[in-house]
mmCIF file of C-alpha atoms in Angstrom:
data_model
loop_
_atom_site.group_PDB
_atom_site.id
_atom_site.type_symbol
_atom_site.label_atom_id
_atom_site.label_comp_id
_atom_site.label_asym_id
_atom_site.label_seq_id
_atom_site.Cartn_x
_atom_site.Cartn_y
_atom_site.Cartn_z
ATOM 1 C CA MET A 1 -39.059 -41.338 43.433
ATOM 2 C CA ASN A 2 -40.004 -39.313 46.425
ATOM 3 C CA ASN A 3 -42.006 -36.191 46.990
ATOM 4 C CA GLY A 4 -41.223 -35.824 50.651
ATOM 5 C CA GLU A 5 -38.299 -35.071 52.885
ATOM 6 C CA PRO A 6 -35.454 -37.530 52.208
ATOM 7 C CA ILE A 7 -33.288 -35.304 50.029
ATOM 8 C CA GLN A 8 -30.502 -34.331 52.390
ATOM 9 C CA PRO A 9 -28.475 -31.183 52.021
ATOM 10 C CA GLY A 10 -25.189 -32.021 50.350
ATOM 11 C CA ALA A 11 -21.910 -31.898 52.187
ATOM 12 C CA ALA A 12 -20.760 -28.986 50.079
ATOM 13 C CA PRO A 13 -22.708 -25.795 50.730
ATOM 14 C CA ALA A 14 -21.890 -24.370 47.310
ATOM 15 C CA PRO A 15 -22.833 -25.964 44.007
ATOM 16 C CA GLN A 16 -20.120 -27.234 41.706
ATOM 17 C CA LEU A 17 -21.907 -25.475 38.881
ATOM 18 C CA LYS A 18 -24.545 -22.767 38.920
ATOM 19 C CA LEU A 19 -26.299 -21.361 35.920
ATOM 20 C CA GLN A 20 -28.695 -18.481 35.469
ATOM 21 C CA VAL A 21 -30.915 -18.426 32.405
ATOM 22 C CA LEU A 22 -33.786 -16.239 31.394
ATOM 23 C CA SER A 23 -37.226 -17.778 31.114
ATOM 24 C CA ASN A 24 -37.019 -17.949 27.339
ATOM 25 C CA PRO A 25 -37.624 -21.299 25.590
ATOM 26 C CA LEU A 26 -34.806 -20.374 23.232
ATOM 27 C CA PHE A 27 -32.341 -21.478 25.898
ATOM 28 C CA LEU A 28 -33.875 -24.894 26.564
ATOM 29 C CA SER A 29 -31.759 -26.812 24.066
ATOM 30 C CA GLY A 30 -28.546 -25.321 25.422
ATOM 31 C CA VAL A 31 -29.481 -26.189 28.989
ATOM 32 C CA ARG A 32 -30.349 -29.746 27.946
ATOM 33 C CA GLU A 33 -26.984 -30.029 26.274
ATOM 34 C CA LEU A 34 -25.155 -28.787 29.336
ATOM 35 C CA VAL A 35 -26.985 -31.149 31.689
ATOM 36 C CA TYR A 36 -26.396 -34.104 29.415
ATOM 37 C CA GLN A 37 -22.692 -33.427 29.048
ATOM 38 C CA LEU A 38 -22.264 -32.808 32.767
ATOM 39 C CA ALA A 39 -23.958 -36.104 33.565
ATOM 40 C CA VAL A 40 -21.701 -37.893 31.089
ATOM 41 C CA ARG A 41 -18.619 -36.446 32.759
ATOM 42 C CA LEU A 42 -19.901 -37.445 36.197
ATOM 43 C CA GLY A 43 -20.156 -41.035 35.054
ATOM 44 C CA PHE A 44 -23.881 -41.506 34.573
ATOM 45 C CA PRO A 45 -24.887 -44.056 31.955
ATOM 46 C CA ASP A 46 -26.295 -42.753 28.714
ATOM 47 C CA GLU A 47 -29.926 -43.435 29.558
ATOM 48 C CA ALA A 48 -29.648 -41.561 32.847
ATOM 49 C CA CYS A 49 -27.956 -38.619 31.122
ATOM 50 C CA GLY A 50 -30.969 -38.310 28.839
ATOM 51 C CA GLN A 51 -33.347 -38.577 31.775
ATOM 52 C CA LEU A 52 -31.524 -35.853 33.679
ATOM 53 C CA SER A 53 -31.670 -33.472 30.738
ATOM 54 C CA LEU A 54 -35.365 -34.300 30.254
ATOM 55 C CA ALA A 55 -36.165 -33.620 33.913
ATOM 56 C CA VAL A 56 -34.416 -30.246 33.852
ATOM 57 C CA ASP A 57 -36.158 -29.350 30.578
ATOM 58 C CA GLU A 58 -39.561 -30.182 32.073
ATOM 59 C CA ALA A 59 -38.822 -28.275 35.266
ATOM 60 C CA ILE A 60 -37.773 -25.148 33.376
ATOM 61 C CA CYS A 61 -40.804 -25.404 31.100
ATOM 62 C CA ASN A 62 -43.043 -25.491 34.159
ATOM 63 C CA VAL A 63 -41.385 -22.372 35.539
ATOM 64 C CA ILE A 64 -41.780 -20.581 32.199
ATOM 65 C CA ARG A 65 -45.380 -21.610 31.623
ATOM 66 C CA HIS A 66 -46.864 -21.626 35.092
ATOM 67 C CA GLY A 67 -44.475 -19.636 37.269
ATOM 68 C CA TYR A 68 -43.706 -16.768 34.963
ATOM 69 C CA GLN A 69 -46.829 -17.034 32.764
ATOM 70 C CA ARG A 70 -44.569 -17.261 29.683
ATOM 71 C CA ALA A 71 -42.719 -14.026 30.390
ATOM 72 C CA HIS A 72 -39.355 -14.423 28.655
ATOM 73 C CA ASP A 73 -37.186 -12.151 30.752
ATOM 74 C CA ARG A 74 -37.336 -13.588 34.251
ATOM 75 C CA PRO A 75 -34.472 -15.384 35.989
ATOM 76 C CA ILE A 76 -34.175 -19.097 36.593
ATOM 77 C CA TRP A 77 -31.250 -20.466 38.600
ATOM 78 C CA ILE A 78 -30.011 -24.021 38.152
ATOM 79 C CA SER A 79 -27.498 -25.380 40.642
ATOM 80 C CA PHE A 80 -25.717 -28.712 40.352
ATOM 81 C CA PHE A 81 -24.302 -30.633 43.300
ATOM 82 C CA ALA A 82 -22.350 -33.810 42.587
ATOM 83 C CA ASP A 83 -22.719 -35.737 45.832
ATOM 84 C CA GLY A 84 -19.508 -37.592 46.580
ATOM 85 C CA GLY A 85 -17.475 -35.139 44.565
ATOM 86 C CA VAL A 86 -16.240 -35.145 41.013
ATOM 87 C CA ALA A 87 -13.478 -37.056 39.292
ATOM 88 C CA ASP A 88 -9.857 -36.001 39.493
ATOM 89 C CA PRO A 89 -9.048 -34.543 36.063
ATOM 90 C CA GLU A 90 -5.951 -36.736 35.976
ATOM 91 C CA HIS A 91 -8.091 -39.841 36.509
ATOM 92 C CA PRO A 92 -11.352 -38.953 34.762
ATOM 93 C CA ALA A 93 -12.406 -42.577 34.388
ATOM 94 C CA VAL A 94 -12.858 -42.955 38.146
ATOM 95 C CA SER A 95 -15.926 -41.020 39.190
ATOM 96 C CA PRO A 96 -16.682 -40.706 42.907
ATOM 97 C CA THR A 97 -20.057 -39.148 42.194
ATOM 98 C CA SER A 98 -22.813 -41.028 43.982
ATOM 99 C CA ALA A 99 -25.689 -38.799 42.912
ATOM 100 C CA LEU A 100 -26.440 -35.605 41.089
ATOM 101 C CA ARG A 101 -28.625 -33.142 42.905
ATOM 102 C CA ILE A 102 -30.136 -30.358 40.804
ATOM 103 C CA VAL A 103 -31.839 -27.354 42.355
ATOM 104 C CA ILE A 104 -34.003 -25.104 40.201
ATOM 105 C CA GLU A 105 -35.111 -21.810 41.678
ATOM 106 C CA ASP A 106 -37.224 -18.940 40.472
ATOM 107 C CA GLU A 107 -38.835 -15.834 41.831
ATOM 108 C CA ALA A 108 -42.291 -16.559 40.527
ATOM 109 C CA LYS A 109 -45.456 -16.454 42.576
ATOM 110 C CA GLN A 110 -45.500 -19.126 45.236
ATOM 111 C CA VAL A 111 -48.103 -21.826 44.815
ATOM 112 C CA ASP A 112 -49.706 -24.282 47.193
ATOM 113 C CA LEU A 113 -47.291 -27.202 47.357
ATOM 114 C CA ALA A 114 -50.198 -29.635 47.473
ATOM 115 C CA SER A 115 -51.271 -28.420 44.046
ATOM 116 C CA ILE A 116 -48.032 -29.646 42.451
ATOM 117 C CA ARG A 117 -48.731 -33.248 41.612
ATOM 118 C CA SER A 118 -48.915 -35.694 38.758
ATOM 119 C CA ARG A 119 -52.224 -35.845 37.031
ATOM 120 C CA ASN A 120 -54.263 -38.948 36.408
ATOM 121 C CA LEU A 121 -52.736 -40.523 33.324
ATOM 122 C CA GLU A 122 -55.945 -42.382 32.553
ATOM 123 C CA GLU A 123 -57.336 -39.032 31.563
ATOM 124 C CA ILE A 124 -56.050 -38.438 28.038
ATOM 125 C CA ARG A 125 -55.713 -34.717 27.578
ATOM 126 C CA PRO A 126 -53.007 -32.254 26.603
ATOM 127 C CA GLY A 127 -50.800 -30.827 29.309
ATOM 128 C CA GLY A 128 -50.026 -31.584 32.902
ATOM 129 C CA LEU A 129 -47.421 -34.236 32.173
ATOM 130 C CA GLY A 130 -44.310 -32.366 33.259
ATOM 131 C CA VAL A 131 -44.475 -33.167 36.964
ATOM 132 C CA HIS A 132 -45.242 -36.798 36.209
ATOM 133 C CA ILE A 133 -42.238 -37.071 33.914
ATOM 134 C CA ILE A 134 -39.920 -35.467 36.466
ATOM 135 C CA LYS A 135 -41.060 -37.841 39.204
ATOM 136 C CA GLU A 136 -40.806 -40.794 36.892
ATOM 137 C CA VAL A 137 -37.185 -40.250 35.826
ATOM 138 C CA MET A 138 -35.686 -38.847 39.040
ATOM 139 C CA ASP A 139 -35.135 -40.751 42.289
ATOM 140 C CA GLU A 140 -36.198 -37.949 44.604
ATOM 141 C CA VAL A 141 -38.184 -34.790 43.945
ATOM 142 C CA ARG A 142 -39.081 -32.038 46.357
ATOM 143 C CA TYR A 143 -40.852 -28.731 45.822
ATOM 144 C CA GLU A 144 -40.697 -25.982 48.413
ATOM 145 C CA HIS A 145 -41.184 -22.272 48.819
ATOM 146 C CA ARG A 146 -38.044 -20.244 48.392
ATOM 147 C CA HIS A 147 -37.301 -17.295 50.641
ATOM 148 C CA PRO A 148 -37.948 -14.492 50.259
ATOM 149 C CA ALA A 149 -39.814 -15.249 47.042
ATOM 150 C CA GLY A 150 -40.306 -17.897 44.414
ATOM 151 C CA MET A 151 -40.197 -21.660 44.274
ATOM 152 C CA ARG A 152 -37.420 -24.207 44.649
ATOM 153 C CA LEU A 153 -37.373 -27.655 43.090
ATOM 154 C CA THR A 154 -34.731 -30.103 44.280
ATOM 155 C CA MET A 155 -34.253 -33.275 42.246
ATOM 156 C CA LEU A 156 -31.835 -36.091 42.860
ATOM 157 C CA LYS A 157 -30.710 -38.950 40.692
ATOM 158 C CA ARG A 158 -28.437 -41.627 42.068
ATOM 159 C CA ARG A 159 -25.563 -43.100 40.169
ATOM 160 C CA LEU A 160 -25.140 -46.784 40.687
ATOM 161 C CA PRO A 161 -21.644 -47.535 41.999
ATOM 162 C CA ASP A 162 -20.932 -50.024 39.278
ATOM 163 C CA ALA A 163 -22.364 -47.890 36.495
ATOM 164 C CA PRO A 164 -19.770 -47.788 33.729
ATOM 165 C CA LEU A 165 -18.661 -44.435 32.469
ATOM 166 C CA SER A 166 -20.064 -43.529 29.090
ATOM 167 C CA PRO A 167 -17.512 -44.722 26.553
ATOM 168 C CA HIS A 168 -17.330 -41.382 24.848
ATOM 169 C CA THR A 169 -18.598 -37.870 25.034
ATOM 170 C CA PRO A 170 -21.469 -37.569 22.590
ATOM 171 C CA SER A 171 -21.552 -34.828 20.052
ATOM 172 C CA PRO A 172 -24.344 -32.264 20.280
ATOM 173 C CA GLY A 173 -26.351 -34.234 17.766
ATOM 174 C CA ARG A 174 -25.929 -37.374 19.780
ATOM 175 C CA LEU A 175 -27.348 -35.704 22.841
ATOM 176 C CA SER A 176 -30.710 -35.698 21.254
ATOM 177 C CA SER A 177 -30.531 -38.962 19.425
ATOM 178 C CA ALA A 178 -29.047 -41.109 22.157
ATOM 179 C CA GLY A 179 -31.369 -43.987 22.789
ATOM 180 C CA GLY A 180 -32.636 -45.655 25.891
ATOM 181 C CA THR A 181 -35.960 -46.577 27.329
ATOM 182 C CA PRO A 182 -36.516 -45.867 31.000
ATOM 183 C CA MET B 1 -42.016 -31.894 -0.217
ATOM 184 C CA ILE B 2 -42.504 -28.298 0.835
ATOM 185 C CA PRO B 3 -40.792 -26.962 3.910
ATOM 186 C CA SER B 4 -43.755 -25.128 5.275
ATOM 187 C CA SER B 5 -42.321 -23.835 8.475
ATOM 188 C CA SER B 6 -38.976 -22.925 9.883
ATOM 189 C CA HIS B 7 -39.363 -22.063 13.504
ATOM 190 C CA GLY B 8 -36.738 -20.217 15.442
ATOM 191 C CA THR B 9 -35.252 -18.227 12.602
ATOM 192 C CA PRO B 10 -34.702 -14.640 13.629
ATOM 193 C CA GLY B 11 -35.989 -11.955 11.362
ATOM 194 C CA GLY B 12 -32.741 -10.032 11.460
ATOM 195 C CA GLN B 13 -29.500 -10.500 9.615
ATOM 196 C CA GLY B 14 -26.876 -13.169 10.104
ATOM 197 C CA ALA B 15 -26.952 -16.929 10.085
ATOM 198 C CA PRO B 16 -30.394 -18.415 10.679
ATOM 199 C CA ALA B 17 -30.925 -20.027 14.050
ATOM 200 C CA ARG B 18 -31.479 -23.759 13.995
ATOM 201 C CA GLY B 19 -34.975 -24.594 15.012
ATOM 202 C CA LEU B 20 -37.754 -26.986 14.213
ATOM 203 C CA ARG B 21 -38.415 -27.273 10.480
ATOM 204 C CA ILE B 22 -41.605 -28.918 9.305
ATOM 205 C CA ALA B 23 -42.154 -30.235 5.803
ATOM 206 C CA SER B 24 -45.672 -30.961 4.569
ATOM 207 C CA GLU B 25 -46.530 -33.300 1.722
ATOM 208 C CA ALA B 26 -49.752 -34.680 0.287
ATOM 209 C CA ARG B 27 -49.396 -38.406 -0.274
ATOM 210 C CA ASP B 28 -52.468 -40.204 -1.605
ATOM 211 C CA ALA B 29 -55.141 -39.946 1.053
ATOM 212 C CA PHE B 30 -52.770 -38.537 3.639
ATOM 213 C CA ILE B 31 -51.007 -35.367 4.605
ATOM 214 C CA VAL B 32 -47.527 -36.232 5.800
ATOM 215 C CA LEU B 33 -45.856 -33.821 8.200
ATOM 216 C CA SER B 34 -42.125 -34.316 8.689
ATOM 217 C CA PRO B 35 -40.752 -32.198 11.507
ATOM 218 C CA GLU B 36 -36.983 -31.985 11.770
ATOM 219 C CA GLY B 37 -35.428 -30.935 15.057
ATOM 220 C CA ASP B 38 -36.325 -30.967 18.723
ATOM 221 C CA ILE B 39 -39.993 -30.628 19.635
ATOM 222 C CA ASP B 40 -39.880 -28.704 22.874
ATOM 223 C CA LEU B 41 -41.526 -25.591 24.248
ATOM 224 C CA MET B 42 -39.766 -23.635 21.506
ATOM 225 C CA GLY B 43 -40.842 -25.828 18.620
ATOM 226 C CA SER B 44 -44.272 -27.042 19.687
ATOM 227 C CA PRO B 45 -46.214 -23.937 18.589
ATOM 228 C CA ALA B 46 -44.944 -24.326 15.023
ATOM 229 C CA LEU B 47 -45.919 -27.988 14.991
ATOM 230 C CA ARG B 48 -49.367 -27.152 16.348
ATOM 231 C CA THR B 49 -49.858 -24.615 13.574
ATOM 232 C CA GLU B 50 -48.859 -27.083 10.859
ATOM 233 C CA ILE B 51 -51.041 -29.825 12.291
ATOM 234 C CA THR B 52 -54.032 -27.509 12.367
ATOM 235 C CA LYS B 53 -53.455 -26.532 8.722
ATOM 236 C CA ALA B 54 -53.095 -30.180 7.724
ATOM 237 C CA GLN B 55 -56.248 -31.203 9.565
ATOM 238 C CA GLN B 56 -58.205 -28.499 7.779
ATOM 239 C CA THR B 57 -57.634 -30.398 4.516
ATOM 240 C CA GLY B 58 -59.906 -33.149 5.797
ATOM 241 C CA LYS B 59 -57.317 -35.847 5.118
ATOM 242 C CA ASP B 60 -55.848 -38.334 7.547
ATOM 243 C CA LEU B 61 -52.574 -37.166 9.020
ATOM 244 C CA VAL B 62 -49.226 -38.917 9.250
ATOM 245 C CA ILE B 63 -46.471 -37.400 11.358
ATOM 246 C CA ASP B 64 -43.039 -38.765 10.523
ATOM 247 C CA LEU B 65 -40.887 -38.346 13.640
ATOM 248 C CA SER B 66 -37.761 -39.981 12.263
ATOM 249 C CA LYS B 67 -35.916 -36.656 12.276
ATOM 250 C CA VAL B 68 -37.048 -35.653 15.741
ATOM 251 C CA PRO B 69 -34.303 -36.586 18.176
ATOM 252 C CA TYR B 70 -35.979 -35.074 21.225
ATOM 253 C CA MET B 71 -39.493 -34.355 22.438
ATOM 254 C CA ASP B 72 -40.733 -33.088 25.780
ATOM 255 C CA SER B 73 -44.169 -32.860 27.348
ATOM 256 C CA SER B 74 -45.079 -29.798 25.282
ATOM 257 C CA GLY B 75 -44.661 -31.941 22.176
ATOM 258 C CA LEU B 76 -46.760 -34.679 23.708
ATOM 259 C CA ALA B 77 -49.439 -32.143 24.573
ATOM 260 C CA THR B 78 -49.453 -30.919 20.988
ATOM 261 C CA LEU B 79 -49.932 -34.437 19.654
ATOM 262 C CA VAL B 80 -52.624 -35.299 22.196
ATOM 263 C CA GLY B 81 -54.505 -32.145 21.240
ATOM 264 C CA ALA B 82 -54.204 -33.068 17.579
ATOM 265 C CA MET B 83 -55.463 -36.567 18.246
ATOM 266 C CA GLN B 84 -58.492 -35.250 20.069
ATOM 267 C CA ALA B 85 -59.259 -32.911 17.185
ATOM 268 C CA ALA B 86 -58.928 -35.808 14.748
ATOM 269 C CA ARG B 87 -61.306 -37.955 16.760
ATOM 270 C CA ARG B 88 -63.921 -35.231 16.689
ATOM 271 C CA THR B 89 -63.817 -35.268 12.885
ATOM 272 C CA ARG B 90 -63.401 -39.055 12.609
ATOM 273 C CA LYS B 91 -59.974 -38.716 11.076
ATOM 274 C CA GLN B 92 -56.860 -40.610 11.952
ATOM 275 C CA ILE B 93 -53.412 -39.556 13.081
ATOM 276 C CA THR B 94 -50.556 -42.009 12.644
ATOM 277 C CA LEU B 95 -47.084 -41.522 14.065
ATOM 278 C CA CYS B 96 -44.068 -43.208 12.532
ATOM 279 C CA GLY B 97 -40.295 -43.296 12.728
ATOM 280 C CA LEU B 98 -40.012 -42.747 16.475
ATOM 281 C CA THR B 99 -36.462 -42.717 17.788
ATOM 282 C CA ASP B 100 -35.771 -44.638 20.982
ATOM 283 C CA ARG B 101 -35.620 -41.440 22.982
ATOM 284 C CA VAL B 102 -38.902 -40.103 21.657
ATOM 285 C CA ARG B 103 -40.557 -43.463 22.148
ATOM 286 C CA SER B 104 -39.374 -43.463 25.754
ATOM 287 C CA ILE B 105 -41.272 -40.278 26.577
ATOM 288 C CA PHE B 106 -44.449 -41.778 25.131
ATOM 289 C CA SER B 107 -43.817 -44.716 27.420
ATOM 290 C CA ILE B 108 -43.221 -42.546 30.493
ATOM 291 C CA ALA B 109 -46.460 -40.679 29.803
ATOM 292 C CA ARG B 110 -48.343 -43.958 29.183
ATOM 293 C CA LEU B 111 -49.299 -42.759 25.719
ATOM 294 C CA GLU B 112 -47.807 -45.585 23.664
ATOM 295 C CA ASN B 113 -51.155 -47.254 23.230
ATOM 296 C CA VAL B 114 -53.166 -44.098 22.767
ATOM 297 C CA PHE B 115 -51.709 -43.288 19.361
ATOM 298 C CA ARG B 116 -51.437 -45.408 16.259
ATOM 299 C CA ILE B 117 -47.660 -45.829 16.051
ATOM 300 C CA VAL B 118 -46.015 -47.723 13.207
ATOM 301 C CA PRO B 119 -42.337 -48.220 12.371
ATOM 302 C CA THR B 120 -41.989 -46.490 9.004
ATOM 303 C CA LEU B 121 -43.592 -43.913 6.758
ATOM 304 C CA ASP B 122 -44.421 -46.647 4.249
ATOM 305 C CA ASP B 123 -46.273 -48.536 6.965
ATOM 306 C CA ALA B 124 -48.172 -45.377 7.873
ATOM 307 C CA THR B 125 -49.338 -44.633 4.340
ATOM 308 C CA LYS B 126 -50.352 -48.138 3.329
ATOM 309 C CA PRO B 127 -53.992 -48.317 2.311
ATOM 310 C CA ALA B 128 -56.078 -49.763 5.133
#
C-alpha cells in the first residue's frame, strides 16, 4: 500500500482496456463483473479478483458521491494496464501479467490531495471507509489532479509470479459469492 | 415473509431489473430483514428505508445476510447508522449468515467486533 510516488508509468502508453461509464450506481454491478472477469483472465487468484472489483467499486462510488455530488450523468473513465502484458490466446494458462494498474478519471471539481485519506477507524460512524478499503486491498494508490480538469486515481495490484491461474471462470453469480478473506 | 421492497425495478414496461430485494418478517421479539442481492450504492438506500421502518416497531432487529453475496462501504455505512440508532433506543441489531466475502469487508473496515454477528438466523433469534 502506498500513497506516494512509486507507481511507475507502464511500458505501454495505451491501456489494454478502457471503459467509460456514467456516474450512475446502476452500472456498478456491471463494472464489478468486468473487473473481476478481467482479473481472472490475467491470472490473479480468486481473492485478489474480488479485491480488485471491490477497489474499483469504492473508487467509482467516491466519484459519484463526492466528485459529482450524486449527479448520474457525468463521465467516469476506467483504464486497465496489464503490466508485463497479457497471455497469448493460444496459451491462456501462461500469464505474463505482473500487475494490474487501474486508472480512474473524472472531470469533477478538484480537491486538496491532502484531504483524501483514510479516516480513524476507532471512530465508529457511517461513511468515510472507501479510501481506507482501497488502500487496504491495493498495493499502491495514488491520487492526483487531472489536466485540464478532474481527478485521477491510479491503483496497482501485483500478481505474485507463482500465483496459480483461477481454475475456472466464475459465473456472474459466483463473482459475488466467491469467498476469501484478505 | 413479505417482500417489502424491490429496489432497482424500473417503472416502465419489460422485464424487471434485478436489484436488491428485502423481505421483512416478524419473528417473536424480533423483526427479521432478509435482503437478497448486492448491497452497494444502488441498493443501500432501500435497505436503509427498510431498517428505519423495522426500527420504528420498537423490536430488536435481525438482518439475515445469507443471500447478500456482495457489500461495499455504502452497505457498511447503512449498517453502522442503523446500529447507532439502535443504541440510542437501547435496542439490538444482530447480523447473521455472512458470506466469506461480506465478512471480509467487515474485517477490512475493522467492524467485525462492533456488531453482534452470529452464524445463523436461528442463532440470532434465540431468546437471550
